[in-house]
Amino acid sequence: MIRIDSISKQNGHNLIFVEASAALNRGEKIGLVGPNGAGKTTLFRLVTGREEPDEGVISTDKGITIGYFSQDVGEMAGKSAVAEVMEGAGPISAVAAELKSLEEAMADPDRADEMDEIITRYGEVQAHFEKLDGYAQEARAREVLAGLSFSQEMMDGDVGALSGGWKMRVALARILLMRPDVMLLDEPSNHLDIESLIWLEHFLKTYPGVLLMTSHDREFMNRIVTKIIEIDGGELTTYSGDYEFYEAQRALNEKQQQAQFERQQAMLAKELKFIERFKARASHAAQVQSRVKKLDKIERVEPPKRREAVEFEFAAAPRSGEDVVTIAGVAKAYGSRVIYDALDFQIRRKERWCIMGINGAGKSTLLKLIAGAAEPDKGTVTVGASVKMGYFAQHAMELLEGEDTVFESLQHAFPHATQGSLRTLAGCFGFSGDDIEKKCRVLSGGEKARLVMARMLYDPPNFLVLDEPTNHLDLLTKEMLIKALSGFEGTMLFVSHDRHFLAELSNRVLELTPEGIHQYGGGYTEYVSRVGYEAPGLHADTVF
C-alpha cells in the first residue's frame, strides 16, 4: 500500500536517510525501531506528506486514508472529549455540535418565541445526523474512550480541563475511531495505564488495516507486530517477525558480521605482511604486485554497528533491618473519597512488591505515605531501623533546577564526588559528550527521568520506592534499569504499567481493589497465572 523507494533526507548537517527503502503491505502490523534521533518521527512525517524526501519517492496506493497519532496533540478546549474524538470522523462532529446547541436552545426559556424555528431545524439536523449514522458513531466514540479508561463524566466534560496525558488519549481515540486504511502511531503506549494498554493491544490486533508504530513498551510491541522496520545509520532494514525475533536476529547478524570482519582483517593482515616483507625483492615483484591489485579490489567488510547500551551497577548499600516498613490501621481520604479505611501492610528486607490497581485505587498514595510525602488521617507508617530510602516520583522531575546543566545538577547533589566519577555516572544514564552541558529546562521527559534516577542511585539506598520509573524511558534505558535493579540487594516497592518490568523485578504483588486488598506471594507472572487477568481492572471474561 505504501512503498518507500531509495529515499534520502538531510536535516541541516544531519543525514537522516541515505537511499533507504521499505514497504508497508496490506494488513501488516509493523514496529518501527531505532535509537533516539535515528529518524522515526521524520519517517512518519514523510509518509504523511508533512515533509518531502530530498531524493527518492514515497508512493501510496490511490484512495487510501492515513491516520497519524503523534505526541504533539495541539490545543484542545471548548468541546467535550466525545465531540473532540468524533471530529476525526469528519462532518459528523459538526452536525453533532449543532444538535447539542439546538437541544440547549430548546431548554432555554428566553428563546421561547423562536421555538417553532428551533424545533423545525432540530428535526432537519437530527435526520441528517441519523443519515450519517451519527448515533452509532457516538456510541463507538464512547466505547473507544471507555477502553482508554475515561469515565462518563470525563467523556462529557470540557476536554480543555484534562491534563496533557488525558488529552493525548483523546487524540489517540480520534485516530482509532477514524479506522483509516493506514494507521501511524508514534508512541501510543505513553501515558496509558495497564488496563488501557491491554485494551489498545486487543484493538490493534483486530484492526484490519496497515499499522506502523513505535513504542517503548517491549511487551506491547511484541504482542502486536509481525514485522519490524529498523532505522539505523540512515538505512531501513526489515525483519519478518515480532520484536523478540528481531532482537535475536539482530544479535545473530551482528555476531556473523563480526566474525566475517575478523576473518577479513586476519586475511588482510596476512597479505599486507607478505607485501611488506617482499616488496624490496625483485624476485617477488610480480607476486607483490598481484597481491596489491587483489587487495585494491576486495570489498571491505565493515564491523557491525553496535548500539551503545548504558550499564549501571549499584555500589553496595548498607544493610537495613528485617522490618523495612510497617503500616498499621492506616486511613486516608481526599474529601469524601476514601482511599484506605484500615490498611495493614508490612514490607520485609529483600522483598520486591509491585502494586496493582486501577486508576484511583491508591497506588501512588501508598508510595507517598511510605515516603513521607503524605500523612495518614489515622494509623501509623513506621520505617524500620537502618532503612535508607530512595523515592522516585513523577513530580521529582519538575524539581530539577532549570538553569543547571546535567553535570551541575549532579555536582550539587554530590559536592564531594570527583569529576571523573560524576562523568561516569552521567554516561551510565545516557549523558555523554556535550549532553552533560544541556540545561535541565531543555531536557526531554526521558532525559529528566534518567537524571533524577542517576541522582537517586549514585549514593545507593537500601529501600527503593518507585512510582512509574519507566515512563518516558526508551527500550535500551529500560533494559539497563531492569538489569541494574535485578542486581540490587535491597528492598523494593514500585508501581509500573510496563509488564516486562513487573515480571522481571517483582517477587510479591499487592492488589488494591474496591472489594479489598489482596497480597500474593510470587511475582507478577505468578500473579497473572493465579488470578487469570493481567490487571485488576480486567477479568478473565473481559470481552474486547
Coordinates of C-alpha atoms in Angstrom, one line a residue:
M1 CA 0.0 0.0 0.0
I2 CA 2.9 2.3 0.7
R3 CA 6.4 2.0 -0.9
I4 CA 9.5 3.8 0.3
D5 CA 11.9 3.8 -2.6
S6 CA 15.6 4.9 -2.2
I7 CA 14.8 8.0 -0.1
S8 CA 17.4 10.3 1.2
K9 CA 16.8 13.1 3.8
Q10 CA 19.0 15.6 5.5
N11 CA 18.2 18.0 8.3
G12 CA 20.9 20.6 8.4
H13 CA 24.2 18.7 8.6
N14 CA 22.5 15.6 9.9
L15 CA 21.9 12.8 7.4
I16 CA 18.7 11.0 8.4
F17 CA 18.2 8.6 5.4
V18 CA 20.6 7.5 2.7
E19 CA 18.9 5.6 -0.2
A20 CA 16.6 3.9 2.3
S21 CA 13.8 1.5 1.1
A22 CA 10.9 -0.4 2.7
A23 CA 7.3 -1.4 2.1
L24 CA 4.1 -1.3 4.1
N25 CA 1.8 -4.0 2.8
R26 CA -1.9 -4.6 3.3
G27 CA -2.8 -5.9 6.7
E28 CA 0.7 -5.8 8.2
K29 CA 1.4 -4.8 11.8
I30 CA 4.9 -3.2 11.8
G31 CA 7.0 -2.0 14.6
L32 CA 9.4 0.9 13.8
V33 CA 12.5 0.8 15.9
G34 CA 15.9 2.6 16.2
P35 CA 17.9 4.7 18.6
N36 CA 16.8 8.1 19.7
G37 CA 17.3 10.6 16.9
A38 CA 17.5 7.9 14.2
G39 CA 14.6 9.4 12.3
K40 CA 11.4 7.6 13.4
T41 CA 9.3 10.7 13.6
T42 CA 10.8 12.0 10.4
L43 CA 9.7 8.8 8.6
F44 CA 6.1 9.3 9.9
R45 CA 6.2 12.9 8.6
L46 CA 7.5 11.8 5.2
V47 CA 4.8 9.1 4.8
T48 CA 2.0 11.5 5.7
G49 CA 3.4 14.1 3.3
R50 CA 4.2 16.7 6.0
E51 CA 7.8 16.6 4.7
E52 CA 9.3 15.6 1.4
P53 CA 12.4 13.4 0.8
D54 CA 15.4 15.2 -0.7
E55 CA 15.8 12.2 -3.1
G56 CA 13.7 9.1 -3.8
V57 CA 10.0 8.5 -3.8
I58 CA 7.3 7.5 -1.3
S59 CA 4.3 6.2 -3.3
T60 CA 0.9 5.5 -1.8
D61 CA -2.0 3.5 -3.4
K62 CA -4.7 5.6 -4.7
G63 CA -7.6 6.4 -2.4
I64 CA -6.2 5.1 0.9
T65 CA -6.7 7.1 4.1
I66 CA -3.9 7.6 6.6
G67 CA -4.3 8.5 10.3
Y68 CA -1.3 9.8 12.2
F69 CA -1.1 10.0 16.0
S70 CA 1.9 12.0 17.3
Q71 CA 2.9 13.2 20.8
D72 CA 2.2 16.8 19.7
V73 CA -1.6 16.9 20.2
G74 CA -2.1 20.7 19.9
E75 CA -4.7 22.8 21.6
M76 CA -8.0 21.2 22.8
A77 CA -10.7 23.2 24.6
G78 CA -14.4 24.2 24.3
K79 CA -15.7 20.7 23.4
S80 CA -16.5 17.5 25.2
A81 CA -14.0 14.7 24.8
V82 CA -16.6 12.7 22.8
A83 CA -17.1 15.7 20.4
E84 CA -13.3 16.0 20.0
V85 CA -12.9 12.3 19.2
M86 CA -15.8 12.4 16.7
E87 CA -14.2 15.3 14.9
G88 CA -11.8 12.8 13.5
A89 CA -14.7 11.1 11.7
G90 CA -15.4 14.2 9.5
P91 CA -18.7 16.1 9.1
I92 CA -20.5 14.1 11.9
S93 CA -18.8 16.2 14.6
A94 CA -20.1 19.5 13.2
V95 CA -23.7 18.1 12.9
A96 CA -23.4 16.7 16.5
A97 CA -22.3 20.1 17.7
E98 CA -25.3 21.8 16.1
L99 CA -27.6 19.1 17.5
K100 CA -26.3 19.8 21.0
S101 CA -26.6 23.6 20.5
L102 CA -30.3 23.2 19.4
E103 CA -31.1 20.9 22.4
E104 CA -29.7 23.7 24.7
A105 CA -31.8 26.3 22.8
M106 CA -35.0 24.2 23.3
A107 CA -34.3 24.2 27.0
D108 CA -33.8 28.0 27.1
P109 CA -36.9 29.8 28.3
D110 CA -35.5 33.1 26.9
R111 CA -35.9 31.7 23.4
A112 CA -39.5 30.6 23.6
D113 CA -40.5 32.9 20.8
E114 CA -38.1 31.1 18.4
M115 CA -39.2 27.6 19.5
D116 CA -41.0 26.7 16.2
E117 CA -38.0 27.5 14.1
I118 CA -35.6 25.8 16.6
I119 CA -37.8 22.6 16.6
T120 CA -38.0 22.6 12.8
R121 CA -34.3 23.0 12.5
Y122 CA -33.7 20.3 15.1
G123 CA -35.7 17.8 13.1
E124 CA -33.7 18.6 10.0
V125 CA -30.4 18.3 11.8
Q126 CA -31.4 15.1 13.6
A127 CA -32.4 13.5 10.3
H128 CA -29.0 14.4 8.8
F129 CA -27.3 13.1 11.9
E130 CA -29.2 9.8 11.6
K131 CA -28.4 9.5 7.9
L132 CA -24.6 9.9 8.7
D133 CA -25.1 7.1 11.3
G134 CA -24.2 9.6 14.0
Y135 CA -25.7 7.8 16.9
A136 CA -23.8 4.7 16.2
Q137 CA -20.6 6.8 15.7
E138 CA -21.1 8.4 19.1
A139 CA -21.6 5.0 20.7
R140 CA -18.3 3.9 19.1
A141 CA -16.5 7.0 20.3
R142 CA -17.7 6.3 23.9
E143 CA -16.6 2.7 23.6
V144 CA -13.1 3.7 22.5
L145 CA -12.8 6.3 25.3
A146 CA -14.1 3.8 27.8
G147 CA -11.4 1.4 26.6
L148 CA -8.8 4.2 27.3
S149 CA -10.1 4.5 30.9
F150 CA -12.4 7.6 30.5
S151 CA -15.3 7.8 32.9
Q152 CA -18.7 9.1 31.6
E153 CA -18.1 12.4 33.4
M154 CA -14.7 12.9 31.6
M155 CA -16.2 12.0 28.2
D156 CA -18.9 14.7 28.6
G157 CA -16.7 17.3 30.3
D158 CA -14.7 20.0 28.6
V159 CA -11.6 18.5 27.0
G160 CA -9.7 21.6 27.9
A161 CA -9.9 20.7 31.6
L162 CA -8.0 17.5 31.1
S163 CA -4.3 17.0 31.8
G164 CA -1.8 16.6 28.9
G165 CA -1.7 12.8 29.4
W166 CA -5.5 12.6 29.1
K167 CA -5.6 14.9 26.0
M168 CA -3.1 12.5 24.5
R169 CA -5.6 9.7 24.9
V170 CA -8.3 11.9 23.3
A171 CA -6.0 12.4 20.3
L172 CA -5.3 8.6 20.1
A173 CA -9.1 7.8 20.4
R174 CA -9.7 10.1 17.4
I175 CA -7.4 8.1 15.2
L176 CA -8.8 4.8 16.5
L177 CA -12.4 5.9 15.8
M178 CA -11.4 7.0 12.3
R179 CA -10.1 3.5 11.4
P180 CA -8.1 4.6 8.4
D181 CA -6.6 2.2 5.9
V182 CA -3.1 3.0 7.3
M183 CA -2.5 3.9 11.0
L184 CA 0.7 5.6 12.0
L185 CA 1.1 5.6 15.8
D186 CA 4.1 7.4 17.4
E187 CA 4.4 6.1 21.0
P188 CA 0.7 5.3 21.6
S189 CA 1.6 3.4 24.8
N190 CA 2.9 6.6 26.5
H191 CA 0.6 7.9 29.4
L192 CA -1.6 4.7 29.4
D193 CA -2.3 2.6 32.4
I194 CA -2.0 -1.1 32.2
E195 CA -5.8 -1.7 31.6
S196 CA -5.8 0.9 28.7
L197 CA -2.7 -0.7 27.3
I198 CA -4.2 -4.2 27.2
W199 CA -7.5 -2.8 25.7
L200 CA -5.4 -1.0 23.0
E201 CA -3.4 -4.1 22.4
H202 CA -6.6 -6.1 21.6
F203 CA -8.0 -3.3 19.4
L204 CA -4.8 -3.1 17.3
K205 CA -4.5 -6.8 16.9
T206 CA -8.0 -7.0 15.3
Y207 CA -7.6 -3.7 13.3
P208 CA -7.7 -4.8 9.6
G209 CA -5.5 -2.0 8.1
V210 CA -1.8 -1.4 7.9
L211 CA -0.3 -0.4 11.3
L212 CA 3.1 1.3 11.7
M213 CA 4.0 2.2 15.2
T214 CA 6.8 3.0 17.7
S215 CA 6.6 2.0 21.3
H216 CA 8.9 2.0 24.3
D217 CA 6.9 -0.9 25.8
R218 CA 8.5 -4.1 24.8
E219 CA 5.6 -6.4 25.8
F220 CA 3.1 -4.2 24.0
M221 CA 5.2 -4.2 20.8
N222 CA 5.9 -7.9 21.0
R223 CA 2.2 -8.9 21.2
I224 CA 1.1 -6.8 18.2
V225 CA 3.7 -6.6 15.5
T226 CA 4.6 -9.2 13.0
K227 CA 7.3 -7.2 11.2
I228 CA 10.0 -4.8 12.3
I229 CA 11.5 -1.9 10.3
E230 CA 14.7 -0.7 11.9
I231 CA 16.2 2.7 11.3
D232 CA 19.9 2.9 11.9
G233 CA 22.7 4.8 10.3
G234 CA 20.4 6.2 7.6
E235 CA 19.3 2.8 6.5
L236 CA 15.9 0.9 6.7
T237 CA 16.3 -2.8 7.5
T238 CA 13.2 -5.1 7.5
Y239 CA 12.8 -8.2 9.7
S240 CA 9.9 -10.6 9.4
G241 CA 8.7 -11.4 12.9
D242 CA 7.9 -9.9 16.2
Y243 CA 10.1 -7.8 18.4
E244 CA 11.6 -10.8 20.2
F245 CA 12.5 -12.3 16.8
Y246 CA 14.1 -9.0 15.7
E247 CA 16.3 -8.8 18.8
A248 CA 17.5 -12.4 18.3
Q249 CA 18.0 -11.9 14.6
R250 CA 19.9 -8.6 15.0
A251 CA 22.2 -10.2 17.6
L252 CA 22.8 -13.1 15.3
N253 CA 23.5 -10.8 12.3
E254 CA 25.9 -8.8 14.5
K255 CA 27.8 -11.9 15.5
Q256 CA 28.0 -13.2 11.9
Q257 CA 29.2 -9.8 10.6
Q258 CA 31.8 -9.5 13.4
A259 CA 33.1 -13.0 12.6
Q260 CA 33.2 -12.1 8.9
F261 CA 35.0 -8.8 9.7
E262 CA 37.6 -10.5 11.9
R263 CA 38.3 -13.2 9.2
Q264 CA 38.8 -10.5 6.6
Q265 CA 41.0 -8.5 8.9
A266 CA 43.2 -11.5 9.5
M267 CA 43.4 -12.2 5.8
L268 CA 44.3 -8.6 5.0
A269 CA 47.0 -8.6 7.8
K270 CA 48.5 -11.7 6.3
E271 CA 48.6 -10.2 2.8
L272 CA 50.0 -6.9 4.0
K273 CA 52.7 -8.7 5.9
F274 CA 53.7 -10.6 2.7
I275 CA 53.8 -7.4 0.7
E276 CA 55.8 -5.6 3.4
R277 CA 58.2 -8.5 3.6
F278 CA 58.9 -9.0 -0.1
K279 CA 58.3 -5.6 -1.7
A280 CA 62.0 -4.8 -2.0
R281 CA 62.9 -8.2 -3.6
A282 CA 62.9 -8.2 -7.4
S283 CA 62.3 -12.0 -7.4
H284 CA 58.9 -11.5 -5.8
A285 CA 57.9 -8.3 -7.6
A286 CA 55.2 -10.0 -9.7
Q287 CA 53.7 -11.7 -6.7
V288 CA 53.7 -8.5 -4.6
Q289 CA 52.1 -6.5 -7.5
S290 CA 49.4 -9.2 -7.9
R291 CA 48.6 -9.1 -4.2
V292 CA 48.4 -5.3 -4.1
K293 CA 45.9 -5.4 -7.0
K294 CA 43.9 -8.1 -5.3
L295 CA 43.7 -6.0 -2.1
D296 CA 42.6 -3.0 -4.0
K297 CA 39.6 -5.0 -5.5
I298 CA 38.4 -6.5 -2.2
E299 CA 35.2 -5.1 -0.9
R300 CA 35.8 -4.3 2.7
V301 CA 33.6 -5.8 5.4
E302 CA 32.5 -3.2 8.0
P303 CA 32.4 -4.1 11.7
P304 CA 28.8 -4.3 13.0
K305 CA 27.2 -1.0 14.2
R306 CA 26.8 -1.7 17.9
R307 CA 24.2 0.1 19.9
E308 CA 25.7 1.8 22.8
A309 CA 24.0 0.1 25.8
V310 CA 24.3 2.1 29.0
E311 CA 25.0 -0.1 32.1
F312 CA 24.8 0.9 35.7
E313 CA 25.9 -1.2 38.7
F314 CA 24.9 -0.4 42.2
A315 CA 27.5 0.2 44.8
A316 CA 26.8 -1.9 47.9
A317 CA 24.1 -0.3 50.0
P318 CA 24.2 -0.5 53.8
R319 CA 22.0 -3.4 55.2
S320 CA 18.7 -2.5 56.7
G321 CA 16.8 -4.2 59.5
E322 CA 14.5 -7.1 58.7
D323 CA 11.3 -5.0 59.1
V324 CA 11.6 -2.3 56.4
V325 CA 8.1 -0.7 56.7
T326 CA 5.1 -1.5 59.0
I327 CA 1.7 0.1 58.2
A328 CA -0.9 -0.3 60.9
G329 CA -4.6 0.7 60.7
V330 CA -3.9 3.5 58.2
A331 CA -6.9 5.5 56.9
K332 CA -6.6 8.1 54.1
A333 CA -9.2 10.1 52.3
Y334 CA -9.3 13.0 49.9
G335 CA -12.5 14.9 50.7
S336 CA -15.4 12.4 50.5
R337 CA -13.3 9.9 48.5
V338 CA -11.9 7.2 50.9
I339 CA -8.7 5.6 49.7
Y340 CA -7.9 3.4 52.7
D341 CA -10.0 2.6 55.7
A342 CA -7.9 0.4 57.9
L343 CA -4.8 -0.7 55.9
D344 CA -2.4 -3.1 57.5
F345 CA 0.7 -4.0 55.4
Q346 CA 4.3 -5.0 56.1
I347 CA 7.4 -4.9 53.9
R348 CA 10.4 -7.1 54.9
R349 CA 14.0 -6.9 53.8
K350 CA 14.7 -8.1 50.2
E351 CA 11.0 -8.2 49.3
R352 CA 10.1 -6.6 45.9
W353 CA 6.5 -5.5 46.0
C354 CA 4.7 -4.3 42.8
I355 CA 1.4 -2.6 43.4
M356 CA -1.6 -3.4 41.1
G357 CA -4.8 -1.4 41.0
I358 CA -7.0 0.7 38.7
N359 CA -6.7 4.5 38.4
G360 CA -7.7 6.0 41.7
A361 CA -7.2 2.8 43.7
G362 CA -4.5 4.5 45.8
K363 CA -1.2 3.1 44.3
S364 CA 0.7 6.5 44.3
T365 CA -0.9 7.4 47.6
L366 CA 0.6 4.3 49.3
L367 CA 4.0 5.2 48.0
K368 CA 3.6 8.8 49.2
L369 CA 2.6 7.6 52.7
I370 CA 5.6 5.4 52.9
A371 CA 8.0 8.0 51.5
G372 CA 6.6 10.6 54.0
A373 CA 5.3 12.8 51.1
A374 CA 1.7 12.4 52.6
E375 CA 0.4 11.8 56.1
P376 CA -2.3 9.2 57.1
D377 CA -5.5 10.5 58.5
K378 CA -5.4 7.7 61.1
G379 CA -2.9 4.9 61.9
T380 CA 0.8 4.7 61.7
V381 CA 3.5 4.2 59.0
T382 CA 6.8 3.1 60.6
V383 CA 10.0 2.9 58.7
G384 CA 12.4 0.3 60.2
A385 CA 15.9 0.6 61.6
S386 CA 18.8 1.5 59.3
V387 CA 16.5 2.0 56.3
K388 CA 17.8 4.4 53.7
M389 CA 15.1 5.2 51.3
G390 CA 15.3 6.4 47.6
Y391 CA 11.9 7.7 46.3
F392 CA 11.3 8.3 42.6
A393 CA 8.1 10.2 41.9
Q394 CA 6.9 11.9 38.7
H395 CA 6.9 15.3 40.4
A396 CA 10.7 14.9 41.2
M397 CA 11.4 15.8 37.5
E398 CA 9.7 19.2 38.0
L399 CA 12.0 19.9 40.9
L400 CA 15.2 20.0 38.8
E401 CA 16.8 23.4 38.7
G402 CA 16.1 24.6 35.1
E403 CA 19.3 26.7 34.7
D404 CA 21.6 23.9 36.0
T405 CA 23.3 21.8 33.4
V406 CA 23.1 18.0 33.8
F407 CA 26.7 18.0 35.2
E408 CA 25.9 20.8 37.6
S409 CA 22.8 19.1 38.8
L410 CA 24.9 16.0 39.7
Q411 CA 27.6 18.2 41.3
H412 CA 25.1 20.0 43.5
A413 CA 23.7 16.6 44.6
F414 CA 27.2 15.2 45.4
P415 CA 29.6 18.1 46.1
H416 CA 32.3 15.7 47.4
A417 CA 32.3 13.4 44.4
T418 CA 35.2 13.6 41.8
Q419 CA 34.5 15.0 38.4
G420 CA 35.5 11.6 36.9
S421 CA 33.0 9.6 38.9
L422 CA 30.2 12.1 38.1
R423 CA 31.0 11.9 34.3
T424 CA 31.0 8.1 34.5
L425 CA 27.6 8.3 36.3
A426 CA 26.2 10.6 33.6
G427 CA 27.5 8.3 30.9
C428 CA 25.8 5.3 32.5
F429 CA 22.5 7.1 32.3
G430 CA 22.9 8.2 28.6
F431 CA 24.5 11.6 29.0
S432 CA 27.8 11.5 27.1
G433 CA 29.8 14.2 25.3
D434 CA 28.0 17.6 25.1
D435 CA 24.9 16.1 26.6
I436 CA 26.2 16.8 30.1
E437 CA 26.2 20.6 29.3
K438 CA 22.5 20.6 28.5
K439 CA 20.4 22.8 30.7
C440 CA 17.8 20.9 32.7
R441 CA 15.0 23.1 31.3
V442 CA 15.6 21.8 27.7
L443 CA 15.7 18.1 28.7
S444 CA 13.1 15.8 27.3
G445 CA 10.8 13.8 29.7
G446 CA 13.1 10.7 29.3
E447 CA 16.3 12.7 29.9
K448 CA 14.8 14.3 33.1
A449 CA 13.8 10.8 34.3
R450 CA 17.3 9.5 33.7
L451 CA 18.9 12.4 35.5
V452 CA 16.6 12.0 38.6
M453 CA 17.3 8.3 38.6
A454 CA 21.1 8.9 38.4
R455 CA 20.9 11.3 41.4
M456 CA 18.9 8.8 43.4
L457 CA 21.0 5.7 42.7
Y458 CA 24.6 7.2 43.0
D459 CA 24.6 7.1 46.7
P460 CA 22.6 3.8 46.9
P461 CA 19.6 3.5 49.2
N462 CA 18.7 0.1 50.6
F463 CA 14.9 0.6 50.0
L464 CA 13.7 1.9 46.6
V465 CA 10.2 3.3 46.3
L466 CA 9.5 3.9 42.6
D467 CA 6.4 5.5 41.1
E468 CA 6.2 4.7 37.3
P469 CA 10.0 4.7 36.9
T470 CA 9.9 3.6 33.2
N471 CA 7.7 6.5 32.0
H472 CA 9.5 8.3 29.2
L473 CA 12.4 5.8 29.1
D474 CA 13.3 4.2 25.7
L475 CA 13.8 0.5 25.4
L476 CA 17.5 0.5 25.8
T477 CA 17.4 2.6 29.0
K478 CA 14.6 0.4 30.4
E479 CA 16.7 -2.7 29.8
M480 CA 19.6 -1.0 31.6
L481 CA 17.4 -0.2 34.5
I482 CA 15.9 -3.7 34.7
K483 CA 19.4 -5.2 34.6
A484 CA 20.7 -2.8 37.3
L485 CA 17.7 -3.4 39.6
S486 CA 17.9 -7.1 39.1
G487 CA 21.3 -7.0 40.9
F488 CA 20.0 -4.6 43.6
E489 CA 20.4 -6.2 47.0
G490 CA 17.9 -4.1 48.9
T491 CA 14.1 -3.9 49.1
M492 CA 11.7 -2.5 46.5
L493 CA 8.2 -1.2 46.3
F494 CA 7.0 0.0 42.9
V495 CA 4.2 1.0 40.6
S496 CA 4.6 0.4 36.8
H497 CA 2.4 -0.2 33.8
D498 CA 5.3 -2.0 32.0
R499 CA 4.6 -5.7 32.2
H500 CA 8.1 -6.7 31.3
F501 CA 9.4 -4.5 34.2
L502 CA 6.8 -6.0 36.5
A503 CA 7.6 -9.6 35.5
E504 CA 11.4 -9.2 35.7
L505 CA 11.6 -7.4 39.1
S506 CA 8.7 -8.3 41.4
N507 CA 8.6 -11.2 43.9
R508 CA 5.4 -10.1 45.7
V509 CA 2.1 -8.4 44.5
L510 CA -0.1 -6.1 46.4
E511 CA -3.5 -5.8 44.7
L512 CA -5.8 -2.8 45.5
T513 CA -9.4 -3.4 44.5
P514 CA -12.8 -1.9 45.6
E515 CA -13.6 -5.3 47.2
G516 CA -10.5 -5.2 49.3
I517 CA -6.7 -5.5 49.4
H518 CA -5.0 -8.8 48.5
Q519 CA -1.4 -9.9 48.9
Y520 CA 0.2 -12.6 46.6
G521 CA 3.5 -14.4 47.1
G522 CA 5.5 -14.8 43.9
G523 CA 6.0 -12.1 41.3
Y524 CA 3.8 -10.6 38.6
T525 CA 4.0 -13.6 36.3
E526 CA 2.7 -15.9 39.1
Y527 CA 0.0 -13.4 40.0
V528 CA -1.3 -13.4 36.4
S529 CA -1.3 -17.2 36.3
R530 CA -3.2 -17.3 39.6
V531 CA -5.9 -14.7 39.0
G532 CA -6.4 -15.2 35.3
Y533 CA -6.0 -11.5 34.3
E534 CA -3.1 -9.1 33.8
A535 CA -4.5 -6.2 35.9
P536 CA -7.3 -5.7 38.5
G537 CA -9.4 -3.6 36.0
L538 CA -9.6 -6.6 33.7
H539 CA -11.1 -10.0 34.3
A540 CA -10.8 -13.4 32.6
D541 CA -14.2 -12.9 31.0
T542 CA -13.5 -9.4 29.7
V543 CA -14.7 -9.0 26.1
F544 CA -13.0 -6.7 23.6

